[in-house]
């Protein structure tokens, strides 16, 4: 059991006035975040994803079941693949 894994990158690494494709990918022993096809950050991660009681959020982070660190901006589309 590895527990919670997070991956992020500093927003100043992209032009915030443009649209970007952001992808989070889990597999091959790592958790990655990509921006416009470029790996911006990754961390080691493996094993089976385990269910938990936290809500699934896009554009926010859960904290004791409540959203925090809310996205300030627009999302044009969201997808989830297995």
XYZ file of N, CA and C in Angstrom:
246
model
N 0.850 -1.196 0.000
C 0.000 0.000 0.000
C 0.879 1.236 0.000
N 0.744 2.051 -1.017
C 1.544 3.268 -1.118
C 0.876 4.481 -0.509
N -0.442 4.508 -0.481
C -1.143 5.681 0.016
C -1.307 6.734 -1.063
N -1.605 7.933 -0.637
C -1.878 9.047 -1.540
C -0.636 9.468 -2.313
N -0.800 9.715 -3.596
C 0.268 10.243 -4.449
C -0.249 11.495 -5.126
N 0.580 12.504 -5.221
C 0.222 13.758 -5.895
C 1.297 14.099 -6.908
N 0.884 14.786 -7.945
C 1.829 15.277 -8.929
C 1.340 16.649 -9.382
N 2.250 17.607 -9.471
C 1.885 18.965 -9.884
C 3.118 19.660 -10.439
N 2.883 20.803 -11.047
C 3.996 21.622 -11.532
C 3.642 23.093 -11.337
N 4.638 23.971 -11.232
C 4.374 25.398 -11.038
C 3.673 25.999 -12.260
N 2.630 26.749 -12.026
C 1.852 27.343 -13.107
C 2.672 28.323 -13.934
N 3.740 28.865 -13.364
C 4.544 29.822 -14.137
C 5.361 29.152 -15.247
N 5.257 27.831 -15.370
C 5.935 27.122 -16.463
C 5.119 27.128 -17.754
N 3.891 27.663 -17.723
C 3.060 27.756 -18.922
C 2.502 29.175 -19.048
N 2.106 29.520 -20.260
C 1.468 30.811 -20.520
C 0.005 30.694 -20.113
N -0.371 31.347 -19.026
C -1.726 31.199 -18.508
C -2.769 31.920 -19.359
N -2.358 32.685 -20.348
C -3.326 33.357 -21.217
C -3.736 32.483 -22.401
N -3.119 31.300 -22.559
C -3.442 30.373 -23.645
C -4.169 29.145 -23.103
N -4.879 28.431 -24.002
C -5.489 27.156 -23.672
C -4.421 26.077 -23.709
N -4.551 25.086 -22.829
C -3.589 23.979 -22.771
C -4.329 22.663 -22.584
N -3.740 21.591 -23.104
C -4.229 20.241 -22.857
C -3.456 19.687 -21.673
N -4.157 19.389 -20.580
C -3.544 18.829 -19.381
C -3.993 17.373 -19.263
N -3.035 16.470 -19.099
C -3.319 15.042 -18.971
C -2.611 14.523 -17.729
N -3.324 13.745 -16.932
C -2.709 13.035 -15.811
C -2.767 11.556 -16.171
N -1.630 10.898 -16.085
C -1.507 9.508 -16.536
C -0.913 8.650 -15.417
N -1.553 7.487 -15.177
C -1.081 6.541 -14.162
C -0.829 5.202 -14.832
N 0.381 4.701 -14.720
C 0.734 3.410 -15.297
C 2.228 3.310 -15.486
N 2.695 2.088 -15.708
C 4.124 1.897 -15.923
C 4.972 2.278 -14.728
N 4.390 2.208 -13.534
C 5.152 2.518 -12.322
C 5.284 3.998 -12.009
N 4.472 4.844 -12.681
C 4.574 6.275 -12.387
C 3.246 6.997 -12.569
N 3.148 8.127 -11.924
C 2.048 9.065 -12.053
C 2.638 10.311 -12.695
N 2.079 10.727 -13.827
C 2.629 11.860 -14.578
C 1.556 12.911 -14.817
N 2.004 14.156 -14.959
C 1.142 15.224 -15.450
C 1.830 15.812 -16.672
N 1.059 15.915 -17.757
C 1.577 16.431 -19.023
C 0.823 17.702 -19.393
N 1.516 18.623 -20.012
C 0.906 19.838 -20.542
C 1.282 19.915 -22.013
N 0.273 19.899 -22.876
C 0.486 19.959 -24.327
C 1.458 18.881 -24.798
N 1.369 17.686 -24.199
C 2.179 16.546 -24.604
C 3.541 16.445 -23.963
N 3.932 17.428 -23.152
C 5.225 17.424 -22.480
C 5.047 17.021 -21.023
N 5.838 16.034 -20.572
C 5.789 15.638 -19.166
C 6.337 16.795 -18.328
N 5.480 17.325 -17.468
C 5.868 18.457 -16.613
C 6.361 17.986 -15.248
N 5.840 16.834 -14.785
C 6.261 16.284 -13.493
C 5.815 14.837 -13.426
N 6.534 14.039 -12.628
C 6.142 12.653 -12.409
C 6.678 12.177 -11.074
N 6.039 11.133 -10.559
C 6.466 10.518 -9.318
C 6.247 9.012 -9.434
N 7.030 8.250 -8.707
C 6.872 6.794 -8.714
C 5.535 6.426 -8.092
N 4.826 5.499 -8.741
C 3.538 5.028 -8.229
C 3.233 3.693 -8.890
N 2.787 2.742 -8.111
C 2.418 1.440 -8.669
C 1.385 0.789 -7.767
N 0.774 -0.255 -8.272
C -0.227 -0.971 -7.500
C -1.628 -0.656 -7.983
N -2.590 -1.202 -7.275
C -3.995 -1.041 -7.621
C -4.552 0.215 -6.968
N -5.347 0.952 -7.719
C -6.013 2.114 -7.139
C -7.061 1.625 -6.149
N -7.067 2.211 -4.980
C -7.978 1.777 -3.918
C -9.103 2.792 -3.738
N -10.319 2.327 -3.526
C -11.430 3.254 -3.263
C -11.224 3.970 -1.934
N -11.795 5.173 -1.848
C -11.739 5.932 -0.597
C -13.017 6.741 -0.457
N -13.119 7.490 0.601
C -14.335 8.261 0.887
C -14.264 9.699 0.391
N -13.126 10.120 -0.172
C -12.996 11.498 -0.656
C -13.742 11.663 -1.973
N -14.299 12.851 -2.242
C -14.971 13.082 -3.519
C -13.952 13.165 -4.656
N -14.391 12.796 -5.868
C -13.565 12.937 -7.060
C -13.775 14.352 -7.582
N -12.724 15.159 -7.575
C -12.835 16.561 -7.965
C -11.914 16.863 -9.141
N -12.361 17.707 -10.021
C -11.540 18.247 -11.098
C -11.564 19.755 -10.928
N -10.406 20.347 -10.770
C -10.340 21.791 -10.566
C -10.383 22.189 -9.105
N -10.165 21.232 -8.218
C -10.125 21.506 -6.782
C -9.415 20.347 -6.101
N -9.161 20.512 -4.830
C -8.500 19.475 -4.045
C -9.360 19.175 -2.823
N -9.580 17.886 -2.504
C -10.410 17.590 -1.339
C -9.645 17.799 -0.027
N -10.338 18.324 0.948
C -9.774 18.504 2.290
C -10.858 18.157 3.291
N -10.761 16.977 3.898
C -11.766 16.514 4.855
C -13.148 16.485 4.212
N -13.216 16.111 2.925
C -14.496 15.995 2.238
C -15.025 17.274 1.612
N -14.338 18.384 1.808
C -14.783 19.658 1.232
C -13.741 20.144 0.217
N -14.183 20.747 -0.895
C -13.215 21.229 -1.887
C -12.458 22.465 -1.411
N -11.187 22.529 -1.775
C -10.368 23.708 -1.510
C -9.416 23.899 -2.680
N -8.655 24.988 -2.685
C -7.734 25.306 -3.779
C -8.460 25.210 -5.123
N -9.556 25.931 -5.230
C -10.418 25.870 -6.406
C -9.748 26.483 -7.629
N -10.016 25.882 -8.782
C -9.525 26.386 -10.052
C -10.111 27.763 -10.316
N -9.254 28.689 -10.701
C -9.696 29.997 -11.149
C -9.434 30.029 -12.641
N -10.465 29.822 -13.431
C -10.297 29.769 -14.881
C -11.426 28.971 -15.499
N -11.220 28.539 -16.721
C -12.247 27.824 -17.472
C -11.754 26.442 -17.861
N -12.674 25.485 -17.905
C -12.420 24.149 -18.452
C -13.298 23.998 -19.679
N -12.694 23.617 -20.801
C -13.471 23.447 -22.028
C -14.012 22.027 -22.146
N -13.262 21.046 -21.672
C -13.690 19.660 -21.779
C -12.935 18.832 -20.746
N -13.591 17.782 -20.288
C -12.986 16.859 -19.326
C -13.278 15.438 -19.791
N -12.291 14.554 -19.689
C -12.477 13.162 -20.055
C -11.825 12.259 -19.034
N -12.346 11.052 -18.906
C -11.786 10.070 -17.993
C -11.772 8.723 -18.725
N -10.598 8.128 -18.835
C -10.450 6.864 -19.542
C -9.823 5.829 -18.628
N -10.147 4.577 -18.883
C -9.558 3.473 -18.142
C -8.741 2.640 -19.110
